[in-house]
GROMACS .gro file of C-alpha atoms in nm:
model
  400
    1UNK     CA    1   2.066  12.256  19.818
    2UNK     CA    2   1.950  12.456  20.116
    3UNK     CA    3   2.307  12.514  20.236
    4UNK     CA    4   2.536  12.816  20.224
    5UNK     CA    5   2.845  12.605  20.165
    6UNK     CA    6   2.968  12.619  19.803
    7UNK     CA    7   2.856  12.323  19.597
    8UNK     CA    8   3.219  12.239  19.516
    9UNK     CA    9   3.271  12.160  19.886
   10UNK     CA   10   2.931  12.034  20.003
   11UNK     CA   11   2.869  11.981  20.372
   12UNK     CA   12   2.696  11.700  20.556
   13UNK     CA   13   2.404  11.937  20.606
   14UNK     CA   14   2.382  11.988  20.230
   15UNK     CA   15   2.347  11.612  20.183
   16UNK     CA   16   2.091  11.578  20.461
   17UNK     CA   17   1.884  11.875  20.339
   18UNK     CA   18   1.869  11.752  19.979
   19UNK     CA   19   1.503  11.731  19.867
   20UNK     CA   20   1.312  11.443  20.033
   21UNK     CA   21   1.626  11.284  20.187
   22UNK     CA   22   1.517  11.334  20.549
   23UNK     CA   23   1.178  11.183  20.470
   24UNK     CA   24   1.356  10.856  20.386
   25UNK     CA   25   1.653  10.880  20.621
   26UNK     CA   26   1.466  10.922  20.950
   27UNK     CA   27   1.233  10.619  20.901
   28UNK     CA   28   1.533  10.415  20.786
   29UNK     CA   29   1.711  10.496  21.111
   30UNK     CA   30   1.400  10.408  21.311
   31UNK     CA   31   1.403  10.069  21.144
   32UNK     CA   32   1.772  10.020  21.212
   33UNK     CA   33   1.716  10.119  21.576
   34UNK     CA   34   1.460   9.840  21.604
   35UNK     CA   35   1.719   9.587  21.486
   36UNK     CA   36   1.971   9.727  21.736
   37UNK     CA   37   1.725   9.692  22.024
   38UNK     CA   38   1.580   9.350  21.940
   39UNK     CA   39   1.893   9.139  22.001
   40UNK     CA   40   1.932   9.207  22.373
   41UNK     CA   41   1.556   9.219  22.427
   42UNK     CA   42   1.509   8.880  22.261
   43UNK     CA   43   1.785   8.712  22.462
   44UNK     CA   44   1.663   8.843  22.798
   45UNK     CA   45   1.294   8.784  22.723
   46UNK     CA   46   1.351   8.422  22.625
   47UNK     CA   47   1.577   8.365  22.923
   48UNK     CA   48   1.309   8.507  23.153
   49UNK     CA   49   1.026   8.301  23.001
   50UNK     CA   50   1.212   7.972  22.949
   51UNK     CA   51   1.466   7.999  23.232
   52UNK     CA   52   1.740   7.897  22.991
   53UNK     CA   53   2.017   8.090  22.821
   54UNK     CA   54   2.066   7.781  22.606
   55UNK     CA   55   1.723   7.830  22.449
   56UNK     CA   56   1.769   8.206  22.409
   57UNK     CA   57   2.111   8.147  22.256
   58UNK     CA   58   1.974   7.890  22.011
   59UNK     CA   59   1.693   8.122  21.899
   60UNK     CA   60   1.929   8.418  21.866
   61UNK     CA   61   2.175   8.207  21.666
   62UNK     CA   62   1.893   8.089  21.438
   63UNK     CA   63   1.791   8.452  21.391
   64UNK     CA   64   2.145   8.561  21.304
   65UNK     CA   65   2.222   8.275  21.065
   66UNK     CA   66   1.889   8.312  20.883
   67UNK     CA   67   1.947   8.686  20.851
   68UNK     CA   68   2.291   8.639  20.693
   69UNK     CA   69   2.176   8.362  20.458
   70UNK     CA   70   1.875   8.565  20.341
   71UNK     CA   71   2.066   8.889  20.285
   72UNK     CA   72   2.145   8.850  19.911
   73UNK     CA   73   1.803   8.702  19.833
   74UNK     CA   74   1.614   8.986  20.000
   75UNK     CA   75   1.834   9.236  19.818
   76UNK     CA   76   1.774   9.069  19.481
   77UNK     CA   77   1.400   9.080  19.534
   78UNK     CA   78   1.416   9.452  19.612
   79UNK     CA   79   1.643   9.523  19.314
   80UNK     CA   80   1.399   9.343  19.087
   81UNK     CA   81   1.060   9.450  19.223
   82UNK     CA   82   1.140   9.785  19.384
   83UNK     CA   83   1.149   9.887  19.748
   84UNK     CA   84   0.785   9.944  19.836
   85UNK     CA   85   0.617   9.604  19.840
   86UNK     CA   86   0.914   9.379  19.935
   87UNK     CA   87   1.021   9.607  20.220
   88UNK     CA   88   0.665   9.657  20.343
   89UNK     CA   89   0.612   9.280  20.342
   90UNK     CA   90   0.939   9.209  20.521
   91UNK     CA   91   0.863   9.477  20.780
   92UNK     CA   92   0.517   9.336  20.848
   93UNK     CA   93   0.637   8.976  20.881
   94UNK     CA   94   0.933   9.074  21.099
   95UNK     CA   95   0.721   9.289  21.331
   96UNK     CA   96   0.452   9.023  21.367
   97UNK     CA   97   0.713   8.752  21.433
   98UNK     CA   98   0.878   8.957  21.708
   99UNK     CA   99   0.535   9.017  21.861
  100UNK     CA  100   0.461   8.644  21.848
  101UNK     CA  101   0.797   8.568  22.011
  102UNK     CA  102   0.711   8.821  22.280
  103UNK     CA  103   0.377   8.661  22.353
  104UNK     CA  104   0.453   8.297  22.271
  105UNK     CA  105   0.304   8.086  22.553
  106UNK     CA  106   0.551   7.806  22.494
  107UNK     CA  107   0.902   7.705  22.589
  108UNK     CA  108   0.907   7.448  22.308
  109UNK     CA  109   1.255   7.492  22.162
  110UNK     CA  110   1.178   7.385  21.800
  111UNK     CA  111   0.886   7.629  21.780
  112UNK     CA  112   1.092   7.915  21.921
  113UNK     CA  113   1.386   7.836  21.691
  114UNK     CA  114   1.152   7.832  21.390
  115UNK     CA  115   1.018   8.171  21.493
  116UNK     CA  116   1.377   8.293  21.524
  117UNK     CA  117   1.445   8.172  21.169
  118UNK     CA  118   1.138   8.356  21.035
  119UNK     CA  119   1.242   8.674  21.217
  120UNK     CA  120   1.592   8.648  21.069
  121UNK     CA  121   1.470   8.577  20.716
  122UNK     CA  122   1.235   8.875  20.727
  123UNK     CA  123   1.469   9.134  20.883
  124UNK     CA  124   1.424   9.440  20.658
  125UNK     CA  125   1.746   9.566  20.495
  126UNK     CA  126   1.696   9.929  20.599
  127UNK     CA  127   2.064  10.013  20.555
  128UNK     CA  128   2.112   9.873  20.204
  129UNK     CA  129   1.790  10.026  20.073
  130UNK     CA  130   1.870  10.369  20.215
  131UNK     CA  131   2.217  10.360  20.059
  132UNK     CA  132   2.050  10.303  19.721
  133UNK     CA  133   1.837  10.612  19.786
  134UNK     CA  134   2.148  10.817  19.867
  135UNK     CA  135   2.314  10.696  19.547
  136UNK     CA  136   2.011  10.760  19.327
  137UNK     CA  137   1.914  11.096  19.479
  138UNK     CA  138   2.253  11.267  19.516
  139UNK     CA  139   2.478  11.356  19.222
  140UNK     CA  140   2.795  11.154  19.187
  141UNK     CA  141   3.093  11.304  19.360
  142UNK     CA  142   3.157  11.472  19.695
  143UNK     CA  143   2.791  11.522  19.785
  144UNK     CA  144   2.717  11.152  19.743
  145UNK     CA  145   3.026  11.068  19.947
  146UNK     CA  146   2.899  11.296  20.224
  147UNK     CA  147   2.561  11.124  20.219
  148UNK     CA  148   2.700  10.771  20.234
  149UNK     CA  149   2.947  10.874  20.505
  150UNK     CA  150   2.670  11.029  20.712
  151UNK     CA  151   2.464  10.713  20.673
  152UNK     CA  152   2.749  10.487  20.786
  153UNK     CA  153   2.834  10.705  21.086
  154UNK     CA  154   2.472  10.738  21.197
  155UNK     CA  155   2.426  10.363  21.164
  156UNK     CA  156   2.733  10.315  21.383
  157UNK     CA  157   2.581  10.543  21.647
  158UNK     CA  158   2.242  10.370  21.626
  159UNK     CA  159   2.388  10.023  21.669
  160UNK     CA  160   2.594  10.147  21.964
  161UNK     CA  161   2.312  10.337  22.134
  162UNK     CA  162   2.039  10.084  22.048
  163UNK     CA  163   2.144   9.814  22.295
  164UNK     CA  164   2.190  10.083  22.562
  165UNK     CA  165   1.840  10.215  22.493
  166UNK     CA  166   1.707   9.861  22.506
  167UNK     CA  167   1.885   9.796  22.836
  168UNK     CA  168   1.742  10.117  22.983
  169UNK     CA  169   1.391  10.023  22.872
  170UNK     CA  170   1.433   9.676  23.021
  171UNK     CA  171   1.559   9.828  23.346
  172UNK     CA  172   1.247  10.042  23.391
  173UNK     CA  173   1.003   9.778  23.260
  174UNK     CA  174   1.094   9.429  23.137
  175UNK     CA  175   1.230   9.253  22.824
  176UNK     CA  176   0.878   9.192  22.690
  177UNK     CA  177   0.818   9.567  22.660
  178UNK     CA  178   1.153   9.617  22.483
  179UNK     CA  179   1.078   9.337  22.236
  180UNK     CA  180   0.733   9.479  22.159
  181UNK     CA  181   0.888   9.824  22.120
  182UNK     CA  182   1.131   9.677  21.868
  183UNK     CA  183   0.842   9.524  21.675
  184UNK     CA  184   0.663   9.859  21.677
  185UNK     CA  185   0.972  10.044  21.555
  186UNK     CA  186   1.008   9.796  21.269
  187UNK     CA  187   0.648   9.846  21.160
  188UNK     CA  188   0.669  10.224  21.193
  189UNK     CA  189   1.006  10.248  21.020
  190UNK     CA  190   0.910  10.024  20.729
  191UNK     CA  191   0.569  10.183  20.680
  192UNK     CA  192   0.708  10.536  20.686
  193UNK     CA  193   1.007  10.454  20.470
  194UNK     CA  194   0.825  10.282  20.183
  195UNK     CA  195   0.581  10.573  20.152
  196UNK     CA  196   0.862  10.830  20.118
  197UNK     CA  197   0.900  10.988  19.771
  198UNK     CA  198   1.258  10.871  19.714
  199UNK     CA  199   1.179  10.513  19.814
  200UNK     CA  200   0.873  10.508  19.588
  201UNK     CA  201   1.098  10.603  19.295
  202UNK     CA  202   1.289  10.276  19.337
  203UNK     CA  203   1.062  10.066  19.117
  204UNK     CA  204   1.305   9.785  19.048
  205UNK     CA  205   1.402   9.624  18.722
  206UNK     CA  206   1.251   9.314  18.566
  207UNK     CA  207   1.494   9.193  18.295
  208UNK     CA  208   1.363   9.136  17.945
  209UNK     CA  209   1.558   8.822  17.873
  210UNK     CA  210   1.715   8.525  18.048
  211UNK     CA  211   2.061   8.641  17.945
  212UNK     CA  212   1.999   8.977  18.108
  213UNK     CA  213   1.897   8.804  18.431
  214UNK     CA  214   2.231   8.624  18.444
  215UNK     CA  215   2.414   8.953  18.397
  216UNK     CA  216   2.216   9.177  18.627
  217UNK     CA  217   2.156   8.974  18.940
  218UNK     CA  218   2.521   8.886  19.008
  219UNK     CA  219   2.715   9.191  19.126
  220UNK     CA  220   2.994   8.965  19.253
  221UNK     CA  221   3.077   8.897  18.888
  222UNK     CA  222   3.128   9.267  18.822
  223UNK     CA  223   3.499   9.327  18.748
  224UNK     CA  224   3.673   9.466  19.053
  225UNK     CA  225   3.390   9.420  19.303
  226UNK     CA  226   3.478   9.079  19.447
  227UNK     CA  227   3.825   9.197  19.561
  228UNK     CA  228   3.653   9.480  19.751
  229UNK     CA  229   3.415   9.236  19.920
  230UNK     CA  230   3.708   9.008  20.006
  231UNK     CA  231   3.915   9.297  20.147
  232UNK     CA  232   3.636   9.389  20.390
  233UNK     CA  233   3.678   9.057  20.568
  234UNK     CA  234   3.987   9.213  20.729
  235UNK     CA  235   3.816   9.496  20.922
  236UNK     CA  236   3.547   9.245  21.012
  237UNK     CA  237   3.810   9.018  21.171
  238UNK     CA  238   3.944   9.307  21.378
  239UNK     CA  239   3.592   9.418  21.473
  240UNK     CA  240   3.503   9.068  21.593
  241UNK     CA  241   3.831   9.040  21.783
  242UNK     CA  242   3.769   9.369  21.965
  243UNK     CA  243   3.421   9.256  22.072
  244UNK     CA  244   3.587   8.972  22.266
  245UNK     CA  245   3.906   9.159  22.352
  246UNK     CA  246   3.724   9.436  22.541
  247UNK     CA  247   3.577   9.210  22.811
  248UNK     CA  248   3.898   9.004  22.820
  249UNK     CA  249   4.107   9.316  22.884
  250UNK     CA  250   3.855   9.429  23.146
  251UNK     CA  251   3.876   9.096  23.328
  252UNK     CA  252   4.257   9.101  23.315
  253UNK     CA  253   4.255   9.452  23.462
  254UNK     CA  254   3.995   9.360  23.724
  255UNK     CA  255   3.741   9.611  23.590
  256UNK     CA  256   3.409   9.524  23.431
  257UNK     CA  257   3.350   9.895  23.360
  258UNK     CA  258   3.661   9.899  23.140
  259UNK     CA  259   3.504   9.650  22.897
  260UNK     CA  260   3.209   9.877  22.825
  261UNK     CA  261   3.435  10.181  22.806
  262UNK     CA  262   3.658  10.010  22.547
  263UNK     CA  263   3.363   9.922  22.324
  264UNK     CA  264   3.230  10.277  22.356
  265UNK     CA  265   3.571  10.422  22.265
  266UNK     CA  266   3.597  10.187  21.967
  267UNK     CA  267   3.251  10.282  21.836
  268UNK     CA  268   3.301  10.652  21.902
  269UNK     CA  269   3.635  10.653  21.722
  270UNK     CA  270   3.477  10.473  21.428
  271UNK     CA  271   3.205  10.739  21.403
  272UNK     CA  272   3.461  11.020  21.426
  273UNK     CA  273   3.683  10.852  21.170
  274UNK     CA  274   3.389  10.818  20.933
  275UNK     CA  275   3.299  11.187  20.964
  276UNK     CA  276   3.658  11.295  20.898
  277UNK     CA  277   3.696  11.051  20.611
  278UNK     CA  278   3.378  11.175  20.446
  279UNK     CA  279   3.524  11.525  20.423
  280UNK     CA  280   3.839  11.417  20.240
  281UNK     CA  281   3.874  11.444  19.863
  282UNK     CA  282   4.041  11.123  19.753
  283UNK     CA  283   4.215  11.086  19.417
  284UNK     CA  284   4.290  10.716  19.471
  285UNK     CA  285   4.058  10.437  19.361
  286UNK     CA  286   3.844  10.261  19.627
  287UNK     CA  287   4.066   9.954  19.605
  288UNK     CA  288   4.384  10.145  19.681
  289UNK     CA  289   4.211  10.333  19.961
  290UNK     CA  290   4.116  10.000  20.117
  291UNK     CA  291   4.478   9.885  20.097
  292UNK     CA  292   4.599  10.199  20.279
  293UNK     CA  293   4.324  10.193  20.541
  294UNK     CA  294   4.364   9.818  20.592
  295UNK     CA  295   4.739   9.853  20.641
  296UNK     CA  296   4.679  10.125  20.900
  297UNK     CA  297   4.422   9.915  21.084
  298UNK     CA  298   4.631   9.599  21.085
  299UNK     CA  299   4.949   9.783  21.183
  300UNK     CA  300   4.776   9.963  21.471
  301UNK     CA  301   4.622   9.638  21.594
  302UNK     CA  302   4.951   9.449  21.581
  303UNK     CA  303   5.150   9.727  21.750
  304UNK     CA  304   4.893   9.769  22.029
  305UNK     CA  305   4.889   9.397  22.095
  306UNK     CA  306   5.268   9.366  22.090
  307UNK     CA  307   5.310   9.635  22.354
  308UNK     CA  308   5.017   9.486  22.542
  309UNK     CA  309   4.985   9.717  22.844
  310UNK     CA  310   4.633   9.817  22.946
  311UNK     CA  311   4.689  10.185  22.869
  312UNK     CA  312   4.828  10.114  22.523
  313UNK     CA  313   4.545   9.873  22.447
  314UNK     CA  314   4.287  10.137  22.543
  315UNK     CA  315   4.448  10.395  22.313
  316UNK     CA  316   4.510  10.134  22.045
  317UNK     CA  317   4.150  10.015  22.039
  318UNK     CA  318   4.041  10.376  21.993
  319UNK     CA  319   4.280  10.419  21.700
  320UNK     CA  320   4.168  10.087  21.552
  321UNK     CA  321   3.807  10.200  21.563
  322UNK     CA  322   3.893  10.509  21.359
  323UNK     CA  323   3.960  10.287  21.055
  324UNK     CA  324   3.636  10.082  21.063
  325UNK     CA  325   3.376  10.330  20.936
  326UNK     CA  326   3.610  10.469  20.665
  327UNK     CA  327   3.662  10.118  20.529
  328UNK     CA  328   3.287  10.054  20.530
  329UNK     CA  329   3.223  10.385  20.353
  330UNK     CA  330   3.484  10.295  20.092
  331UNK     CA  331   3.309   9.963  20.039
  332UNK     CA  332   2.974  10.136  19.989
  333UNK     CA  333   3.128  10.380  19.743
  334UNK     CA  334   3.287  10.092  19.553
  335UNK     CA  335   2.952   9.913  19.538
  336UNK     CA  336   2.798  10.231  19.400
  337UNK     CA  337   3.073  10.297  19.145
  338UNK     CA  338   3.154   9.947  19.024
  339UNK     CA  339   2.820   9.769  18.997
  340UNK     CA  340   2.515   9.814  18.778
  341UNK     CA  341   2.265  10.057  18.932
  342UNK     CA  342   1.999   9.786  18.903
  343UNK     CA  343   2.176   9.569  19.161
  344UNK     CA  344   2.296   9.833  19.407
  345UNK     CA  345   2.088   9.692  19.693
  346UNK     CA  346   2.250   9.350  19.660
  347UNK     CA  347   2.596   9.500  19.611
  348UNK     CA  348   2.563   9.709  19.927
  349UNK     CA  349   2.436   9.404  20.114
  350UNK     CA  350   2.747   9.208  20.018
  351UNK     CA  351   2.963   9.475  20.184
  352UNK     CA  352   2.784   9.422  20.515
  353UNK     CA  353   2.781   9.044  20.473
  354UNK     CA  354   3.158   9.040  20.428
  355UNK     CA  355   3.219   9.250  20.739
  356UNK     CA  356   2.975   9.040  20.943
  357UNK     CA  357   3.140   8.717  20.828
  358UNK     CA  358   3.480   8.859  20.915
  359UNK     CA  359   3.350   8.960  21.259
  360UNK     CA  360   3.229   8.607  21.323
  361UNK     CA  361   3.571   8.472  21.223
  362UNK     CA  362   3.749   8.732  21.434
  363UNK     CA  363   3.544   8.654  21.744
  364UNK     CA  364   3.606   8.282  21.704
  365UNK     CA  365   3.979   8.322  21.640
  366UNK     CA  366   4.030   8.562  21.929
  367UNK     CA  367   3.848   8.331  22.169
  368UNK     CA  368   4.055   8.036  22.045
  369UNK     CA  369   4.383   8.224  22.085
  370UNK     CA  370   4.285   8.364  22.425
  371UNK     CA  371   4.283   8.015  22.575
  372UNK     CA  372   4.658   7.997  22.511
  373UNK     CA  373   4.799   8.352  22.517
  374UNK     CA  374   4.737   8.701  22.661
  375UNK     CA  375   4.469   8.942  22.533
  376UNK     CA  376   4.736   9.152  22.360
  377UNK     CA  377   4.897   8.852  22.190
  378UNK     CA  378   4.555   8.735  22.073
  379UNK     CA  379   4.508   9.072  21.903
  380UNK     CA  380   4.843   9.030  21.728
  381UNK     CA  381   4.739   8.689  21.596
  382UNK     CA  382   4.407   8.828  21.471
  383UNK     CA  383   4.600   9.109  21.301
  384UNK     CA  384   4.810   8.842  21.128
  385UNK     CA  385   4.491   8.670  21.009
  386UNK     CA  386   4.359   9.002  20.874
  387UNK     CA  387   4.694   9.067  20.704
  388UNK     CA  388   4.684   8.727  20.533
  389UNK     CA  389   4.334   8.801  20.403
  390UNK     CA  390   4.447   9.139  20.271
  391UNK     CA  391   4.761   8.995  20.114
  392UNK     CA  392   4.560   8.725  19.936
  393UNK     CA  393   4.362   8.986  19.745
  394UNK     CA  394   4.624   9.262  19.727
  395UNK     CA  395   4.712   9.255  19.357
  396UNK     CA  396   4.352   9.242  19.240
  397UNK     CA  397   4.251   9.510  19.489
  398UNK     CA  398   4.508   9.770  19.380
  399UNK     CA  399   4.381   9.735  19.022
  400UNK     CA  400   4.025   9.820  19.132
   0.00000   0.00000   0.00000
């Protein structure tokens, strides 16, 4: 394995140095960096060219909705036809669409919204496809857990640092350059990834019969997997709440710097929690792990909000973050263990879709509550919502 750590206790380095892994992992992260940069760049570029945040917001919303809607369909295509051609096609269309948005000589809202839809539909699923590579390349057990944990933590770092890198590039140039850079990263990441040996091995699976199609393309029907997907709405709700809570707490404390610091602490704690979690040897099933982690997350959120002082909220948000990546990693492991290998891309995509949906709900709920109560009390109410979600699937989850 290229590592001096015994194979019974493999390290993160052992997972990363496994044959051909880096050749896939680095391009995958380049692609994910492009997605992390494009959001801010797109908003600011459209605002600069159209003079309207309404237009930029509409295009960004169209992008986001189309991306979520297309997620399972893109994944099914990749599971069926392999990674190379679908991912190369998506990467090309996405990169070209971003370039067109960057150079579009129009402020016609319908045209821009349509381009946003195309960009969202074609966003390459770099994360889901790389997780399939980890699962297929690494032997089942601790080494695979290390690989999936490393992937989740690195993705967390990329999606935290990406907007900062985009903002820095915009500061020294302009949003157009950042948007074109994002398009270039997409093309480079997709092109490099699909030519990697481990990606080329993912040739897909075309079922032999109609009955097999019905069985294979629906991972949500796999016994035990739907409760996992449902349970991951809860960390999504807390994640979405924190994204609104951080600026709200900053405003209440009279400090705009505090908002950014809170989000950085949350993301950093999530990454650290993921690294620590990946080194543990769990005997419990993924479902029971999610129950324990979810209870810790919800309890920490509720307690922090109930106390409500700025200092406690800062510490509490850090502790809350420490549960996010471990819950995501558990979801990825459940997708790997519970579903047919031929639909792992779609199964992994459902994990992210659930968290993203929960985040949208959490942001909306927190904003709604904040009109009536304090930032801390709003967190408590979001914790209650997350607890209700967890309770609704508790008995099915503990059997997973």
